[in-house]
XYZ file of C-alpha atoms in Angstrom:
333
model
C 149.940 82.421 48.779
C 149.319 86.235 50.558
C 146.635 88.264 48.749
C 148.428 91.401 50.783
C 150.618 93.967 48.677
C 153.726 94.326 50.168
C 153.808 97.900 52.472
C 155.421 100.883 50.017
C 157.633 103.155 52.565
C 161.612 104.514 51.941
C 164.039 102.633 51.488
C 165.502 104.229 54.764
C 165.306 106.753 57.848
C 166.586 109.981 59.119
C 166.101 112.615 61.387
C 164.709 115.326 59.246
C 164.442 118.611 62.101
C 164.725 119.131 65.794
C 163.548 121.411 68.611
C 163.246 122.200 72.349
C 161.437 123.804 74.855
C 163.038 124.478 78.251
C 160.569 126.503 80.545
C 161.456 130.063 81.472
C 161.836 129.505 85.008
C 165.496 128.781 86.047
C 166.067 127.113 89.900
C 169.785 127.500 90.961
C 170.819 124.654 93.929
C 170.000 127.461 96.194
C 166.174 127.190 95.894
C 167.127 123.057 96.446
C 169.346 123.570 99.184
C 165.936 124.998 100.930
C 164.624 122.398 101.570
C 167.411 119.199 101.510
C 170.619 119.282 104.005
C 173.585 119.483 101.152
C 175.678 122.398 99.444
C 176.195 123.881 96.436
C 179.723 122.216 96.031
C 178.417 118.324 96.988
C 175.212 118.672 94.154
C 178.195 120.191 91.882
C 180.235 117.618 92.729
C 178.038 114.226 92.643
C 175.671 115.231 89.553
C 177.441 118.276 87.635
C 173.847 120.051 87.585
C 173.915 123.810 88.702
C 170.533 124.899 87.250
C 167.189 122.949 86.126
C 164.022 124.076 84.899
C 160.981 123.710 86.266
C 157.753 124.579 84.642
C 154.878 126.865 85.696
C 151.207 126.002 86.214
C 150.867 127.348 81.901
C 153.608 124.810 81.045
C 152.006 121.593 80.519
C 153.408 118.532 79.485
C 151.027 119.395 76.071
C 151.965 123.015 76.027
C 155.984 122.408 76.098
C 155.298 119.317 73.378
C 153.319 121.939 71.137
C 156.596 124.286 71.436
C 158.903 121.994 70.694
C 157.180 120.194 68.057
C 156.649 123.728 66.134
C 160.146 124.321 65.813
C 160.748 120.351 64.544
C 159.054 121.092 61.986
C 159.897 123.818 60.542
C 163.083 122.530 60.737
C 162.195 120.026 58.831
C 161.094 121.667 56.292
C 157.221 120.324 56.261
C 153.915 121.901 57.049
C 151.959 119.586 60.329
C 149.642 117.914 57.931
C 152.127 115.623 56.464
C 152.722 114.098 60.022
C 151.480 110.834 59.492
C 151.995 109.719 63.206
C 152.882 111.513 66.987
C 155.072 109.337 69.341
C 154.931 110.705 72.890
C 157.381 109.796 75.437
C 156.759 110.638 78.779
C 155.933 109.029 82.297
C 154.605 112.730 84.001
C 151.792 113.172 82.492
C 149.127 111.868 84.874
C 146.003 110.733 82.654
C 146.164 107.074 82.217
C 144.172 107.530 79.188
C 143.309 109.071 76.853
C 146.909 109.442 75.384
C 148.714 113.002 75.379
C 149.942 112.456 71.755
C 146.440 112.657 70.736
C 145.734 116.407 72.422
C 149.606 117.174 70.989
C 148.975 115.970 67.701
C 145.461 118.055 67.439
C 147.470 121.322 68.564
C 150.382 120.884 66.227
C 147.462 120.857 63.493
C 148.731 117.122 62.381
C 145.315 116.329 60.897
C 144.627 112.594 61.730
C 147.732 111.263 63.041
C 148.543 107.712 64.447
C 148.627 109.348 67.714
C 150.185 107.053 71.732
C 151.574 107.536 74.244
C 154.970 105.543 75.447
C 156.348 104.633 78.677
C 160.649 103.786 78.765
C 161.721 106.402 81.293
C 165.023 107.900 80.163
C 165.501 105.007 77.377
C 161.783 106.751 75.702
C 163.219 108.367 72.736
C 165.131 105.732 71.461
C 162.384 103.423 71.883
C 159.676 106.145 70.073
C 163.086 107.203 67.182
C 163.255 102.801 66.528
C 159.329 103.109 66.188
C 159.553 105.942 63.786
C 161.708 104.349 62.122
C 160.217 101.449 61.454
C 156.870 103.032 60.384
C 158.420 105.301 57.634
C 160.432 102.268 56.256
C 157.316 99.908 56.318
C 154.859 102.624 55.201
C 152.537 103.124 57.848
C 153.689 106.901 58.171
C 155.912 109.247 55.853
C 157.027 111.411 58.376
C 157.178 110.906 62.203
C 156.906 113.206 64.670
C 158.790 111.773 67.908
C 158.433 113.679 71.887
C 160.100 113.403 75.438
C 158.413 115.651 77.151
C 158.474 115.799 81.491
C 157.416 117.717 83.672
C 159.697 115.905 86.330
C 158.993 118.850 89.026
C 155.636 117.086 90.050
C 157.477 113.883 90.740
C 160.442 115.203 92.665
C 160.579 114.951 96.351
C 161.983 118.248 97.322
C 162.813 116.714 100.715
C 164.792 113.570 99.270
C 168.276 114.689 99.687
C 169.301 111.739 97.117
C 167.043 112.796 94.080
C 165.430 116.221 95.030
C 168.638 118.190 92.856
C 168.411 115.800 90.228
C 165.175 116.499 87.960
C 164.374 119.175 85.435
C 161.144 119.865 83.315
C 161.428 120.501 79.260
C 160.526 119.102 76.030
C 162.497 117.876 73.208
C 160.682 116.609 69.123
C 162.301 115.543 66.306
C 161.063 114.442 62.722
C 161.928 111.167 61.217
C 161.356 111.168 57.741
C 162.237 109.149 54.164
C 165.735 108.986 53.501
C 167.517 107.642 50.345
C 170.455 106.694 52.909
C 171.185 105.319 56.098
C 170.497 107.871 58.717
C 169.201 105.807 61.439
C 171.407 102.965 62.291
C 170.196 99.474 64.326
C 169.128 99.852 67.520
C 170.668 97.998 70.637
C 167.883 97.946 73.260
C 166.195 95.724 76.392
C 165.659 95.791 79.879
C 166.919 94.519 82.958
C 163.507 93.982 84.847
C 165.079 92.138 88.146
C 166.584 95.552 89.165
C 163.298 97.375 88.372
C 163.319 98.315 92.355
C 166.382 101.143 91.284
C 164.701 103.363 89.700
C 160.561 103.681 91.075
C 157.415 105.684 91.584
C 157.605 105.503 95.551
C 153.564 104.720 95.436
C 151.481 102.891 92.799
C 148.775 105.122 91.800
C 146.049 102.670 93.118
C 148.198 102.506 96.825
C 147.854 106.125 96.835
C 144.290 106.171 95.852
C 142.841 103.443 98.547
C 145.105 104.952 101.150
C 145.638 108.657 100.485
C 149.142 109.295 101.576
C 150.203 112.712 102.639
C 153.225 112.738 100.357
C 152.468 112.550 96.631
C 153.687 109.701 94.899
C 157.831 111.227 93.489
C 160.647 109.059 91.746
C 162.869 107.645 94.087
C 166.367 105.654 93.376
C 168.776 103.751 94.971
C 171.788 106.130 93.695
C 175.173 103.993 93.548
C 173.247 101.086 92.167
C 171.982 103.118 89.255
C 175.615 105.036 88.809
C 177.362 101.211 88.285
C 174.686 100.056 86.078
C 174.881 103.020 83.847
C 178.622 103.133 83.725
C 179.576 99.840 83.289
C 176.445 98.057 81.852
C 175.854 101.100 79.560
C 179.125 101.692 77.887
C 178.598 98.267 76.695
C 175.418 98.873 74.791
C 176.749 102.161 73.638
C 179.703 99.694 71.900
C 177.330 97.243 71.087
C 175.109 100.048 68.914
C 178.618 101.523 67.447
C 179.330 97.860 66.357
C 175.458 96.984 64.819
C 176.140 100.587 62.730
C 179.712 99.867 61.897
C 181.171 102.585 63.678
C 184.040 102.952 65.415
C 184.346 105.559 68.275
C 187.301 107.535 65.884
C 184.135 107.282 63.006
C 182.267 109.314 65.762
C 181.526 112.962 65.379
C 179.333 113.269 68.471
C 177.991 111.672 71.737
C 174.398 112.268 73.096
C 174.001 110.239 76.221
C 170.571 110.574 78.467
C 171.603 113.096 80.806
C 171.385 112.318 84.018
C 174.583 113.022 85.479
C 177.796 114.260 84.585
C 179.598 111.782 85.962
C 177.571 108.752 84.286
C 178.695 110.861 80.981
C 182.550 111.510 81.942
C 182.977 107.841 82.748
C 181.189 106.576 79.927
C 183.267 108.828 77.567
C 186.632 107.043 79.347
C 185.156 103.873 78.965
C 184.241 103.981 75.470
C 187.724 105.782 75.291
C 186.272 108.684 72.574
C 188.839 111.005 70.463
C 188.860 114.385 72.128
C 187.736 115.416 69.146
C 184.141 113.985 69.850
C 181.793 116.597 71.012
C 180.310 115.571 74.317
C 176.373 116.289 75.503
C 176.311 118.171 78.674
C 173.262 120.083 78.815
C 172.778 118.391 82.115
C 174.568 121.172 83.829
C 171.731 123.700 83.568
C 168.557 121.418 82.243
C 169.263 119.050 84.710
C 167.559 114.818 84.538
C 164.673 115.479 82.187
C 164.115 111.776 81.359
C 162.913 111.059 77.485
C 163.199 114.743 77.113
C 167.019 114.803 77.967
C 168.677 113.456 74.402
C 166.791 116.015 72.212
C 166.911 118.881 73.765
C 170.580 117.948 74.467
C 170.611 117.873 70.046
C 169.039 120.423 70.076
C 171.340 122.753 71.652
C 174.275 121.601 70.245
C 173.192 122.120 66.663
C 171.591 125.871 67.727
C 175.295 126.418 69.333
C 177.177 125.382 66.712
C 178.932 122.850 68.679
C 177.360 120.147 66.097
C 176.365 120.340 62.847
C 173.722 118.932 60.287
C 175.312 115.566 59.043
C 177.594 114.671 62.068
C 177.042 111.221 63.116
C 175.925 110.702 66.739
C 175.793 107.989 69.390
C 172.575 108.434 71.182
C 171.849 106.504 74.446
C 169.114 106.115 76.932
C 168.930 104.414 80.318
C 166.557 104.593 83.298
C 163.632 103.030 84.904
C 162.994 99.393 84.354
C 165.945 99.307 84.237
C 165.252 99.956 80.273
C 167.968 100.960 77.768
C 167.973 102.343 73.647
C 171.465 103.271 72.013
C 171.585 104.091 68.024
C 174.091 105.217 65.729
C 172.340 108.856 64.116
C 173.190 111.171 61.345
C 172.204 114.800 62.687
C 169.296 117.040 60.958
């Protein structure tokens, strides 16, 4: 018989607060066209993107995260000292160690929480949300700060016609805490490693160090392959998440997919047969693809603009490099 005492966590977990930060510089398609042979019409028709935000030197991964986190903590109605864990999803923090989560935890005044980074690309927010839910229910932390943050402008090849227009910078954060009722559904997640070459970094850090190519490593992707995978396979994953939560499409209030591409979003809505009354996040038009930050940023904007409201039932799904994915149904804070 085990002598270890059982953990005393909450019966359930929920998102209590949300915050976002977009860099001050707005970059229209005209700027992108200075380095690629394309047109504003082509970019809009292929991606739905009109503008994106690029960070300044001062708007670091940590600085943007702190801004978004402060808003999320205030929105949750708790103090920074109550944060028991900080989870940061990012692929654009360039230090292998230490994790940027430790610096962010210190800067927001969280005391001495558990703090770590995860790398799951555009699905990273979903991964972090699932880990946070487990911590709250298990009892290792009462409140968990989950951050998705990217400075993808640092990893964008400005001369690559296939990707130069896609990526933006920003940070989104949520606070996950205890709930008496289910408010974060089961997560459907996974990976398809046989397709890992479809979205990748062009040069590994060790190769860059050894060979010193002229161009800094950037993100590249096979656009058509990613589009087909996202539209057809991720719609299935989204449906599985609805089924796992016991939610029918007509019961949804909001759909917040990863903001990869407007055509992907519209195709998923059609494939899932979502009713017209379901609010769909289309933040990509003015924010671009911010990878791990895209879902919390889109969530924050929907709530701030009144297009979604507290208590709404939302389906969130992220998908990206790896290829990895995560989908769940949540109650909005």
